[in-house]
């Protein structure tokens, strides 16, 4: 099974600043990666698929990049609604897919 | 807009079978793959498996021996059965649309395994 490792576990950023979240795969997955946002008490919501394609209705301040084993989710100009937990998911070696353990983005 | 709603017992005894149903609205069930995902503090997010409208299924190898999924298109529902549960199966269970990434999620239902 492919292991997904996210860093950092917690990221403290001020509103209006940029946040950069990382996800590393234990083996190459091409661009078969998605990013999700989860707020307390809610289900995850897909933000990015194919490593860099925004899902329907996702603001342009969310962007994804990377391929192979290294991936990044960037949130430019953080808004209060963006403070949440973010997960990456690989779907290259399917089944099963696998998720990272999450990065908590908190207000600095 | 696709909407999904889980239903089923919130408490299951060890060694028994966990049974959940997901009711789908806003879309034809022949349009998507339908998955179950669970989330627990000790394992994080874990994909359980999917079912397609044709009845084709695919399960996580780690759970395959205990999982059965089924579909009732006349009721716009799909279901999960997980047998021989233990405390490690305690989690929030989500029904989800999409494969290989997941675009619509139910609100989730907490299932606790305890005597």
Short mmCIF file of C-alpha atoms in Angstrom, two decimals:
data_model
loop_
_atom_site.label_atom_id
_atom_site.label_comp_id
_atom_site.label_asym_id
_atom_site.label_seq_id
_atom_site.Cartn_x
_atom_site.Cartn_y
_atom_site.Cartn_z
CA UNK A 1 0.00 0.00 0.00
CA UNK A 2 1.19 3.51 -0.81
CA UNK A 3 1.80 5.58 2.31
CA UNK A 4 0.99 9.29 2.16
CA UNK A 5 2.85 11.59 4.54
CA UNK A 6 1.72 15.15 5.12
CA UNK A 7 3.74 17.95 6.65
CA UNK A 8 3.62 19.83 8.83
CA UNK A 9 1.08 18.29 11.18
CA UNK A 10 0.00 21.79 12.21
CA UNK A 11 0.57 25.03 10.36
CA UNK A 12 -0.05 28.42 11.95
CA UNK A 13 -0.64 31.25 9.48
CA UNK A 14 -2.14 34.71 9.75
CA UNK A 15 -5.22 35.68 7.73
CA UNK A 16 -4.24 37.25 4.44
CA UNK A 17 -0.98 35.32 4.24
CA UNK A 18 -0.10 32.32 2.06
CA UNK A 19 -0.18 28.73 3.32
CA UNK A 20 1.83 25.92 1.78
CA UNK A 21 0.97 22.33 2.70
CA UNK A 22 3.02 19.33 1.63
CA UNK A 23 2.19 15.73 0.82
CA UNK A 24 4.68 13.02 -0.01
CA UNK A 25 3.95 9.58 -1.48
CA UNK A 26 6.03 6.52 -0.62
CA UNK A 27 6.28 5.75 -4.35
CA UNK A 28 5.56 7.60 -7.56
CA UNK A 29 1.86 8.22 -8.19
CA UNK A 30 2.08 10.47 -11.24
CA UNK A 31 -0.55 13.15 -10.76
CA UNK A 32 -3.15 10.82 -9.24
CA UNK A 33 -3.67 12.95 -6.16
CA UNK A 34 -6.57 14.80 -4.60
CA UNK A 35 -6.78 17.32 -1.76
CA UNK A 36 -9.66 17.66 0.69
CA UNK A 37 -10.67 20.22 3.30
CA UNK A 38 -12.48 19.17 6.48
CA UNK A 39 -14.02 21.53 9.02
CA UNK A 40 -15.09 20.41 12.51
CA UNK A 41 -18.23 18.31 12.46
CA UNK A 42 -18.34 18.21 8.66
CA UNK A 43 -17.41 15.71 5.99
CA UNK A 44 -14.33 16.33 3.86
CA UNK A 45 -14.79 18.37 0.68
CA UNK A 46 -12.72 17.81 -2.44
CA UNK A 47 -10.65 20.82 -3.46
CA UNK A 48 -8.19 19.52 -6.03
CA UNK A 49 -7.95 16.39 -8.19
CA UNK A 50 -5.37 15.32 -10.72
CA UNK A 51 -2.84 17.13 -8.48
CA UNK A 52 -3.70 20.55 -9.91
CA UNK A 53 -7.32 20.71 -11.16
CA UNK A 54 -9.74 22.60 -8.97
CA UNK A 55 -13.03 20.90 -8.22
CA UNK A 56 -16.29 22.61 -9.08
CA UNK A 57 -16.91 25.75 -7.05
CA UNK A 58 -13.47 25.87 -5.43
CA UNK A 59 -12.00 29.40 -5.29
CA UNK A 60 -8.94 30.24 -7.33
CA UNK A 61 -6.91 30.95 -4.18
CA UNK A 62 -6.57 27.17 -3.82
CA UNK A 63 -3.95 25.66 -6.10
CA UNK A 64 -2.22 22.31 -6.29
CA UNK A 65 1.07 21.31 -7.82
CA UNK A 66 3.50 18.44 -8.01
CA UNK A 67 3.92 15.03 -9.55
CA UNK A 68 5.62 11.77 -8.76
CA UNK A 69 6.12 11.74 -5.01
CA UNK A 70 6.02 15.41 -3.95
CA UNK A 71 2.87 17.52 -3.92
CA UNK A 72 1.88 20.93 -2.61
CA UNK A 73 -1.40 22.62 -1.81
CA UNK A 74 -1.12 26.39 -1.73
CA UNK A 75 -3.75 28.70 -0.34
CA UNK A 76 -3.04 32.29 -1.21
CA UNK A 77 -4.38 35.10 0.96
CA UNK A 78 -5.96 32.97 3.71
CA UNK A 79 -9.51 33.72 4.74
CA UNK A 80 -11.13 32.76 8.04
CA UNK A 81 -13.14 30.03 6.30
CA UNK A 82 -9.91 28.32 5.20
CA UNK A 83 -8.78 27.31 8.69
CA UNK A 84 -9.47 23.59 8.74
CA UNK A 85 -7.78 20.22 8.35
CA UNK A 86 -6.46 19.28 4.91
CA UNK A 87 -5.93 15.76 3.59
CA UNK A 88 -4.24 14.42 0.51
CA UNK A 89 -5.37 11.18 -1.16
CA UNK A 90 -3.59 9.08 -3.74
CA UNK A 91 -5.52 7.04 -6.26
CA UNK A 92 -2.75 5.73 -8.46
CA UNK A 93 -2.46 2.28 -6.95
CA UNK A 94 -6.19 1.49 -6.89
CA UNK A 95 -7.54 -0.30 -4.99
CA UNK A 96 -7.08 0.75 -2.38
CA UNK A 97 -6.62 4.47 -2.37
CA UNK A 98 -4.95 5.95 0.70
CA UNK A 99 -5.07 9.21 2.59
CA UNK A 100 -2.50 11.26 4.44
CA UNK A 101 -2.90 11.86 8.14
CA UNK A 102 -3.83 15.51 7.64
CA UNK A 103 -2.44 19.00 8.23
CA UNK A 104 -4.28 21.26 10.63
CA UNK A 105 -4.23 24.86 9.42
CA UNK A 106 -4.76 27.20 12.34
CA UNK A 107 -4.93 30.91 12.84
CA UNK A 108 -1.69 32.49 13.99
CA UNK B 1 -27.12 18.70 -6.43
CA UNK B 2 -26.18 15.26 -5.18
CA UNK B 3 -27.21 14.58 -1.59
CA UNK B 4 -26.38 11.51 0.47
CA UNK B 5 -27.70 10.51 3.88
CA UNK B 6 -26.46 7.63 6.01
CA UNK B 7 -28.75 5.69 8.33
CA UNK B 8 -28.33 2.75 10.65
CA UNK B 9 -27.62 1.76 14.25
CA UNK B 10 -25.15 3.90 16.15
CA UNK B 11 -24.18 1.06 18.47
CA UNK B 12 -23.14 -2.45 17.44
CA UNK B 13 -21.96 -5.27 19.70
CA UNK B 14 -18.57 -6.91 19.16
CA UNK B 15 -18.64 -9.88 16.77
CA UNK B 16 -21.93 -8.71 15.23
CA UNK B 17 -22.54 -7.17 11.80
CA UNK B 18 -22.58 -3.44 11.19
CA UNK B 19 -25.25 -2.45 8.67
CA UNK B 20 -25.63 0.99 7.14
CA UNK B 21 -27.74 2.39 4.31
CA UNK B 22 -27.16 5.47 2.21
CA UNK B 23 -30.06 7.24 0.55
CA UNK B 24 -29.16 9.22 -2.55
CA UNK B 25 -31.09 12.15 -3.99
CA UNK B 26 -30.57 14.64 -6.77
CA UNK B 27 -28.96 12.28 -9.23
CA UNK B 28 -29.47 8.97 -10.98
CA UNK B 29 -27.56 6.18 -9.28
CA UNK B 30 -26.39 4.99 -12.68
CA UNK B 31 -24.32 8.16 -12.96
CA UNK B 32 -21.72 7.47 -10.33
CA UNK B 33 -19.70 4.98 -8.40
CA UNK B 34 -20.79 4.77 -4.74
CA UNK B 35 -18.27 4.36 -1.95
CA UNK B 36 -18.06 3.99 1.79
CA UNK B 37 -15.27 5.69 3.73
CA UNK B 38 -14.71 5.67 7.46
CA UNK B 39 -12.77 7.99 9.74
CA UNK B 40 -11.33 7.18 13.13
CA UNK B 41 -8.71 8.86 15.33
CA UNK B 42 -6.43 5.82 15.09
CA UNK B 43 -6.60 5.09 11.35
CA UNK B 44 -7.68 8.41 9.88
CA UNK B 45 -9.62 8.27 6.62
CA UNK B 46 -9.98 4.75 5.25
CA UNK B 47 -11.69 3.75 2.00
CA UNK B 48 -13.86 0.68 2.54
CA UNK B 49 -15.04 -0.03 -0.98
CA UNK B 50 -17.32 0.95 -3.84
CA UNK B 51 -20.29 -0.37 -5.77
CA UNK B 52 -21.28 0.58 -9.31
CA UNK B 53 -24.84 0.60 -10.62
CA UNK B 54 -24.08 -2.60 -12.53
CA UNK B 55 -23.47 -4.29 -9.19
CA UNK B 56 -19.72 -4.41 -9.63
CA UNK B 57 -17.90 -4.03 -6.34
CA UNK B 58 -14.34 -3.50 -5.22
CA UNK B 59 -13.22 -3.57 -1.60
CA UNK B 60 -10.20 -2.51 0.41
CA UNK B 61 -8.08 -5.67 0.69
CA UNK B 62 -7.66 -5.03 4.41
CA UNK B 63 -11.44 -5.34 4.93
CA UNK B 64 -12.46 -7.48 1.97
CA UNK B 65 -13.17 -10.65 3.95
CA UNK B 66 -15.74 -8.82 6.12
CA UNK B 67 -17.38 -6.37 3.69
CA UNK B 68 -20.46 -6.68 1.52
CA UNK B 69 -22.01 -3.83 -0.44
CA UNK B 70 -25.31 -3.84 -2.25
CA UNK B 71 -27.49 -1.51 -4.25
CA UNK B 72 -31.24 -0.93 -4.55
CA UNK B 73 -31.77 1.48 -7.42
CA UNK B 74 -35.56 1.37 -7.00
CA UNK B 75 -35.10 2.99 -3.59
CA UNK B 76 -32.06 5.09 -4.57
CA UNK B 77 -30.07 3.39 -1.83
CA UNK B 78 -26.85 1.51 -1.38
CA UNK B 79 -25.75 -0.41 1.69
CA UNK B 80 -22.75 -1.58 3.66
CA UNK B 81 -22.41 -4.66 5.81
CA UNK B 82 -19.27 -5.21 7.88
CA UNK B 83 -19.18 -8.48 9.76
CA UNK B 84 -17.39 -9.61 12.92
CA UNK B 85 -16.83 -6.09 14.16
CA UNK B 86 -14.46 -5.15 16.96
CA UNK B 87 -13.75 -1.93 18.81
CA UNK B 88 -11.31 -1.06 16.02
CA UNK B 89 -14.29 -0.64 13.68
CA UNK B 90 -15.62 2.25 15.75
CA UNK B 91 -15.60 5.23 13.41
CA UNK B 92 -17.62 7.83 11.58
CA UNK B 93 -18.89 6.15 8.41
CA UNK B 94 -19.47 8.25 5.30
CA UNK B 95 -21.27 7.33 2.13
CA UNK B 96 -19.66 9.04 -0.80
CA UNK B 97 -20.03 9.41 -4.54
CA UNK B 98 -17.15 9.12 -6.93
CA UNK B 99 -14.17 7.01 -7.80
CA UNK B 100 -11.23 7.42 -7.72
CA UNK B 101 -11.63 10.68 -5.83
CA UNK B 102 -14.71 11.59 -3.86
CA UNK B 103 -16.83 14.56 -4.80
CA UNK B 104 -20.00 14.30 -2.74
CA UNK B 105 -20.18 13.11 0.87
CA UNK B 106 -22.93 12.35 3.33
CA UNK B 107 -22.78 14.02 6.72
CA UNK B 108 -21.42 10.86 8.30
CA UNK B 109 -22.75 8.64 11.05
CA UNK B 110 -20.87 7.56 14.15
CA UNK B 111 -20.89 3.82 14.76
CA UNK B 112 -19.59 2.61 18.10
CA UNK B 113 -18.71 -1.02 18.68
CA UNK B 114 -19.27 -1.87 22.31
CA UNK B 115 -21.04 -4.41 24.46
#
